[in-house]
GROMACS .gro file of C-alpha atoms in nm:
model
  283
    1GLU     CA    1  -6.803   3.492  -1.012
    2GLY     CA    2  -6.940   3.134  -1.001
    3MET     CA    3  -7.255   3.056  -0.806
    4ASN     CA    4  -7.480   3.321  -0.659
    5LEU     CA    5  -7.676   3.312  -0.334
    6GLY     CA    6  -7.942   3.042  -0.348
    7GLU     CA    7  -7.816   2.892  -0.676
    8SER     CA    8  -7.829   2.515  -0.722
    9ILE     CA    9  -7.517   2.299  -0.696
   10ASP     CA   10  -7.572   1.943  -0.821
   11GLY     CA   11  -7.941   1.974  -0.745
   12GLU     CA   12  -7.892   2.117  -0.397
   13ILE     CA   13  -7.943   2.480  -0.295
   14PHE     CA   14  -7.624   2.649  -0.178
   15VAL     CA   15  -7.693   2.897   0.104
   16PRO     CA   16  -7.375   3.030   0.268
   17SER     CA   17  -7.375   3.162   0.623
   18PHE     CA   18  -7.238   3.504   0.714
   19THR     CA   19  -7.102   3.654   1.037
   20ASN     CA   20  -7.191   4.016   0.942
   21GLU     CA   21  -6.851   4.115   1.081
   22GLU     CA   22  -6.629   4.384   0.931
   23VAL     CA   23  -6.300   4.220   0.828
   24CYS     CA   24  -5.967   4.402   0.788
   25VAL     CA   25  -5.656   4.245   0.636
   26ALA     CA   26  -5.305   4.352   0.536
   27ASP     CA   27  -5.280   4.591   0.832
   28GLY     CA   28  -5.612   4.747   0.743
   29ARG     CA   29  -5.540   4.811   0.376
   30PHE     CA   30  -5.827   4.589   0.258
   31THR     CA   31  -6.168   4.567   0.421
   32PHE     CA   32  -6.487   4.376   0.352
   33LYS     CA   33  -6.800   4.278   0.538
   34ASP     CA   34  -6.875   3.909   0.577
   35SER     CA   35  -7.239   3.963   0.483
   36GLU     CA   36  -7.501   3.867   0.227
   37GLU     CA   37  -7.502   4.226   0.103
   38ASP     CA   38  -7.133   4.215   0.005
   39PHE     CA   39  -7.133   3.851  -0.108
   40ILE     CA   40  -7.058   3.831  -0.484
   41GLY     CA   41  -7.060   3.457  -0.542
   42LEU     CA   42  -6.889   3.123  -0.501
   43GLY     CA   43  -6.555   3.093  -0.677
   44GLY     CA   44  -6.316   2.800  -0.689
   45PHE     CA   45  -6.254   2.679  -0.331
   46GLY     CA   46  -6.410   2.980  -0.160
   47LEU     CA   47  -6.657   3.265  -0.118
   48VAL     CA   48  -6.605   3.595  -0.299
   49PHE     CA   49  -6.691   3.928  -0.138
   50ARG     CA   50  -6.697   4.285  -0.260
   51GLY     CA   51  -6.427   4.471  -0.069
   52LYS     CA   52  -6.240   4.799  -0.062
   53ASP     CA   53  -5.880   4.915  -0.088
   54GLU     CA   54  -5.866   5.175   0.189
   55ARG     CA   55  -5.563   5.347   0.034
   56ASP     CA   56  -5.749   5.473  -0.272
   57GLY     CA   57  -6.111   5.376  -0.209
   58LYS     CA   58  -6.127   5.142  -0.510
   59GLU     CA   59  -6.341   4.830  -0.505
   60VAL     CA   60  -6.174   4.489  -0.502
   61ALA     CA   61  -6.300   4.132  -0.505
   62ILE     CA   62  -6.185   3.930  -0.205
   63LYS     CA   63  -6.199   3.551  -0.216
   64ARG     CA   64  -6.166   3.367   0.113
   65VAL     CA   65  -6.025   3.018   0.067
   66LEU     CA   66  -5.859   2.753   0.279
   67LYS     CA   67  -5.484   2.786   0.298
   68GLN     CA   68  -5.432   2.431   0.173
   69HIS     CA   69  -5.578   2.528  -0.165
   70ILE     CA   70  -5.309   2.789  -0.230
   71LYS     CA   71  -4.992   2.687  -0.416
   72TYR     CA   72  -4.745   2.951  -0.301
   73SER     CA   73  -4.493   2.880  -0.576
   74GLU     CA   74  -4.751   3.006  -0.827
   75ILE     CA   75  -4.842   3.331  -0.652
   76ASP     CA   76  -4.563   3.544  -0.802
   77VAL     CA   77  -4.648   3.406  -1.146
   78ILE     CA   78  -5.014   3.501  -1.107
   79ARG     CA   79  -4.914   3.847  -0.984
   80SER     CA   80  -4.727   3.898  -1.310
   81LEU     CA   81  -5.050   3.881  -1.511
   82HIS     CA   82  -5.124   4.222  -1.660
   83SER     CA   83  -5.390   4.211  -1.927
   84SER     CA   84  -5.723   4.381  -1.992
   85PHE     CA   85  -5.864   4.034  -2.058
   86LEU     CA   86  -5.768   3.882  -1.720
   87ILE     CA   87  -5.882   3.969  -1.368
   88GLY     CA   88  -5.549   4.045  -1.203
   89LEU     CA   89  -5.423   3.944  -0.860
   90ILE     CA   90  -5.334   4.225  -0.619
   91ASP     CA   91  -5.230   4.046  -0.302
   92VAL     CA   92  -5.257   3.732  -0.092
   93CYS     CA   93  -5.299   3.781   0.282
   94ASN     CA   94  -5.323   3.553   0.583
   95LEU     CA   95  -5.643   3.566   0.787
   96ASP     CA   96  -5.709   3.393   1.120
   97ASP     CA   97  -6.073   3.289   1.097
   98ASN     CA   98  -6.206   3.339   1.447
   99TYR     CA   99  -6.569   3.319   1.340
  100SER     CA  100  -6.599   2.957   1.221
  101CYS     CA  101  -6.773   2.734   1.473
  102ILE     CA  102  -6.689   2.419   1.274
  103ILE     CA  103  -6.322   2.441   1.181
  104MET     CA  104  -6.083   2.693   1.339
  105VAL     CA  105  -5.822   2.721   1.069
  106THR     CA  106  -5.600   2.983   0.915
  107LYS     CA  107  -5.741   3.101   0.584
  108ILE     CA  108  -5.608   3.299   0.292
  109LEU     CA  109  -5.760   3.605   0.130
  110ILE     CA  110  -5.697   3.649  -0.240
  111ILE     CA  111  -5.738   4.014  -0.338
  112LEU     CA  112  -5.847   4.052  -0.702
  113ASN     CA  113  -5.848   4.363  -0.918
  114LEU     CA  114  -6.204   4.494  -0.941
  115SER     CA  115  -6.150   4.866  -1.005
  116SER     CA  116  -6.431   5.085  -1.136
  117GLN     CA  117  -6.289   5.051  -1.487
  118GLU     CA  118  -6.301   4.672  -1.462
  119LEU     CA  119  -6.611   4.616  -1.252
  120CYS     CA  120  -6.794   4.327  -1.416
  121ASP     CA  121  -7.170   4.285  -1.433
  122THR     CA  122  -7.205   3.906  -1.428
  123ASP     CA  123  -7.040   3.584  -1.542
  124LEU     CA  124  -7.097   3.399  -1.868
  125ASP     CA  125  -7.277   3.110  -1.701
  126TYR     CA  126  -7.539   3.340  -1.548
  127HIS     CA  127  -7.579   3.531  -1.876
  128ILE     CA  128  -7.637   3.211  -2.072
  129ARG     CA  129  -7.893   3.079  -1.823
  130LYS     CA  130  -8.081   3.401  -1.755
  131ASN     CA  131  -8.025   3.652  -2.036
  132ALA     CA  132  -7.952   3.455  -2.355
  133LYS     CA  133  -8.240   3.340  -2.578
  134GLY     CA  134  -8.222   2.963  -2.616
  135ARG     CA  135  -7.902   2.976  -2.409
  136LYS     CA  136  -7.719   3.091  -2.724
  137LEU     CA  137  -7.515   3.407  -2.769
  138THR     CA  138  -7.596   3.665  -3.034
  139HIS     CA  139  -7.346   3.691  -3.321
  140ALA     CA  140  -7.208   4.020  -3.184
  141ASN     CA  141  -7.160   3.882  -2.832
  142LEU     CA  142  -7.007   3.563  -2.969
  143ARG     CA  143  -6.752   3.753  -3.177
  144LEU     CA  144  -6.648   3.970  -2.883
  145LEU     CA  145  -6.628   3.669  -2.651
  146ILE     CA  146  -6.404   3.475  -2.890
  147ASP     CA  147  -6.180   3.778  -2.944
  148ASN     CA  148  -6.140   3.852  -2.573
  149LEU     CA  149  -6.087   3.488  -2.476
  150ALA     CA  150  -5.819   3.452  -2.744
  151ARG     CA  151  -5.639   3.760  -2.612
  152GLY     CA  152  -5.665   3.640  -2.254
  153TYR     CA  153  -5.540   3.295  -2.353
  154LYS     CA  154  -5.243   3.453  -2.535
  155ALA     CA  155  -5.153   3.656  -2.226
  156LEU     CA  156  -5.149   3.336  -2.020
  157ASN     CA  157  -4.962   3.142  -2.287
  158ASP     CA  158  -4.695   3.412  -2.320
  159LEU     CA  159  -4.617   3.359  -1.950
  160ARG     CA  160  -4.643   2.980  -1.986
  161ILE     CA  161  -4.936   2.964  -1.745
  162VAL     CA  162  -5.205   2.696  -1.774
  163HIS     CA  163  -5.540   2.800  -1.625
  164ARG     CA  164  -5.692   2.448  -1.619
  165ASP     CA  165  -6.045   2.557  -1.531
  166ILE     CA  166  -6.177   2.776  -1.812
  167LYS     CA  167  -6.557   2.751  -1.805
  168PRO     CA  168  -6.853   2.993  -1.821
  169GLN     CA  169  -6.848   3.054  -1.444
  170ASN     CA  170  -6.489   3.179  -1.476
  171ILE     CA  171  -6.556   3.428  -1.755
  172LEU     CA  172  -6.668   3.765  -1.619
  173LEU     CA  173  -6.863   4.000  -1.843
  174GLN     CA  174  -6.912   4.373  -1.876
  175TYR     CA  175  -7.227   4.498  -2.048
  176ALA     CA  176  -7.218   4.800  -2.278
  177SER     CA  177  -7.489   4.965  -2.066
  178SER     CA  178  -7.713   4.889  -1.771
  179CYS     CA  179  -8.013   4.840  -2.000
  180SER     CA  180  -7.837   4.618  -2.253
  181TYR     CA  181  -7.707   4.262  -2.260
  182GLN     CA  182  -7.453   4.355  -2.529
  183PHE     CA  183  -7.102   4.256  -2.418
  184SER     CA  184  -6.834   4.523  -2.396
  185ALA     CA  185  -6.567   4.298  -2.242
  186ALA     CA  186  -6.504   3.941  -2.129
  187LYS     CA  187  -6.232   3.856  -1.877
  188ILE     CA  188  -6.086   3.529  -1.755
  189THR     CA  189  -6.080   3.492  -1.377
  190ASP     CA  190  -6.022   3.239  -1.097
  191PHE     CA  191  -5.660   3.123  -1.119
  192GLY     CA  192  -5.688   2.905  -0.809
  193ILE     CA  193  -5.568   2.586  -0.982
  194CYS     CA  194  -5.352   2.737  -1.255
  195ARG     CA  195  -4.995   2.613  -1.291
  196SER     CA  196  -4.675   2.734  -1.453
  197LEU     CA  197  -4.517   2.528  -1.731
  198GLU     CA  198  -4.177   2.640  -1.601
  199ASN     CA  199  -4.218   2.352  -1.355
  200GLY     CA  200  -4.267   2.104  -1.639
  201GLU     CA  201  -4.572   1.937  -1.788
  202MET     CA  202  -4.857   1.832  -1.562
  203SER     CA  203  -5.018   1.493  -1.509
  204ASN     CA  204  -5.288   1.538  -1.247
  205VAL     CA  205  -5.664   1.573  -1.283
  206ALA     CA  206  -5.789   1.930  -1.241
  207GLY     CA  207  -6.073   2.141  -1.373
  208SER     CA  208  -6.444   2.097  -1.443
  209LEU     CA  209  -6.557   1.773  -1.605
  210PHE     CA  210  -6.758   1.900  -1.903
  211TYR     CA  211  -6.481   2.141  -2.010
  212MET     CA  212  -6.190   1.909  -1.927
  213ALA     CA  213  -5.946   1.823  -2.205
  214PRO     CA  214  -5.913   1.449  -2.282
  215GLU     CA  215  -5.545   1.436  -2.183
  216VAL     CA  216  -5.640   1.574  -1.840
  217GLY     CA  217  -5.930   1.332  -1.788
  218ALA     CA  218  -5.717   1.041  -1.907
  219ASN     CA  219  -5.520   1.077  -1.582
  220LEU     CA  220  -5.815   0.910  -1.411
  221LEU     CA  221  -5.691   0.591  -1.580
  222LYS     CA  222  -5.317   0.634  -1.623
  223THR     CA  223  -5.050   0.904  -1.611
  224CYS     CA  224  -5.078   1.136  -1.912
  225GLN     CA  225  -4.875   1.453  -1.959
  226TYR     CA  226  -5.042   1.773  -2.078
  227ASP     CA  227  -4.962   2.139  -2.138
  228ALA     CA  228  -5.126   2.473  -2.221
  229GLU     CA  229  -5.328   2.326  -2.507
  230VAL     CA  230  -5.579   2.193  -2.252
  231ASP     CA  231  -5.703   2.550  -2.204
  232MET     CA  232  -5.779   2.579  -2.574
  233TRP     CA  233  -5.990   2.263  -2.553
  234SER     CA  234  -6.188   2.418  -2.267
  235ILE     CA  235  -6.238   2.737  -2.468
  236GLY     CA  236  -6.361   2.527  -2.760
  237CYS     CA  237  -6.619   2.351  -2.540
  238LEU     CA  238  -6.729   2.686  -2.402
  239ILE     CA  239  -6.770   2.842  -2.748
  240TYR     CA  240  -6.962   2.536  -2.873
  241GLN     CA  241  -7.201   2.577  -2.580
  242CYS     CA  242  -7.251   2.947  -2.663
  243VAL     CA  243  -7.325   2.865  -3.029
  244VAL     CA  244  -7.543   2.554  -2.992
  245GLY     CA  245  -7.701   2.612  -2.651
  246GLU     CA  246  -7.581   2.285  -2.503
  247LEU     CA  247  -7.255   2.116  -2.406
  248PRO     CA  248  -7.061   1.926  -2.674
  249PHE     CA  249  -7.020   1.610  -2.463
  250ASP     CA  250  -7.246   1.431  -2.216
  251GLU     CA  251  -7.110   1.201  -1.945
  252GLY     CA  252  -7.115   0.894  -2.170
  253SER     CA  253  -6.924   1.073  -2.445
  254LEU     CA  254  -6.670   1.199  -2.193
  255CYS     CA  255  -6.605   0.844  -2.071
  256LYS     CA  256  -6.534   0.737  -2.430
  257LEU     CA  257  -6.317   1.043  -2.479
  258PHE     CA  258  -6.100   0.978  -2.174
  259LEU     CA  259  -6.074   0.605  -2.250
  260HIS     CA  260  -5.978   0.675  -2.612
  261THR     CA  261  -5.700   0.909  -2.496
  262ALA     CA  262  -5.568   0.677  -2.225
  263CYS     CA  263  -5.599   0.355  -2.430
  264ALA     CA  264  -5.524   0.398  -2.800
  265ASN     CA  265  -5.701   0.070  -2.885
  266TYR     CA  266  -6.034   0.193  -2.751
  267ASP     CA  267  -6.307   0.297  -2.997
  268ALA     CA  268  -6.292   0.663  -3.095
  269TYR     CA  269  -6.549   0.901  -2.953
  270ASP     CA  270  -6.826   1.068  -3.153
  271GLN     CA  271  -6.743   1.421  -3.261
  272PRO     CA  272  -7.031   1.666  -3.204
  273ASP     CA  273  -7.172   1.847  -3.507
  274LEU     CA  274  -7.224   2.221  -3.532
  275PRO     CA  275  -7.538   2.371  -3.688
  276GLU     CA  276  -7.522   2.489  -4.049
  277GLY     CA  277  -7.379   2.838  -4.085
  278THR     CA  278  -7.178   2.816  -3.763
  279ASP     CA  279  -6.839   2.855  -3.930
  280GLU     CA  280  -6.946   3.185  -4.088
  281ASN     CA  281  -7.084   3.316  -3.759
  282VAL     CA  282  -6.775   3.226  -3.559
  283SER     CA  283  -6.534   3.372  -3.814
   0.00000   0.00000   0.00000
């Protein structure tokens, strides 16, 4: 999920530090080792480790994040997610971090479903950068991705949940076999900044810039309400990237986009074109 060890973040190399300690939470139900060996990647607001449910021996993904990044009113909503196209939440546990020499602060462990049936091979961002020719998906992989994202989006929409950070790093992939880059499943993960529409529409800035819907980005300028449709915009940007091999909007275009949404009298933004034959491929 997200960045891997030694990957670049904004031009800088991210190298996390590890204590190599065995960590037990929830009265020993879940265990993981704070080590490079069990480190999976960098998710939203925290590090993700490969862990174990000691009750049945199944593997789980454990994300360690600061307590302040958890919105407790949303936890029960996230727990209610049951879909083959979403990485489900199992539990949220308190953890006193006695190993940090910088900030001694209570942290939260988010336990994610990572059973043997759902163990993912990589994320979409890594696949595009490392395994996709020209950073474009094959027609077969594109069709499966669109199908699985649509089903995952529907599962969220049925529960009136807005993810707000759909991007390649938050799409986990299963390959059909260990010697093939053919997708067998795509799953949406990382619900750290998701919100429930039961609490009304939202008007704060959240998500990743290049996949951010205009009504979200417009909140940089003035208060603009938005709903679940912002996730569909993010999915559209993601699919465009998988088809064309580049993002639909650069920073300049995004500025125009946000200004156009916030100020109706501002010049409209340029709509990106798709290559010939794209409609047939996507359908």
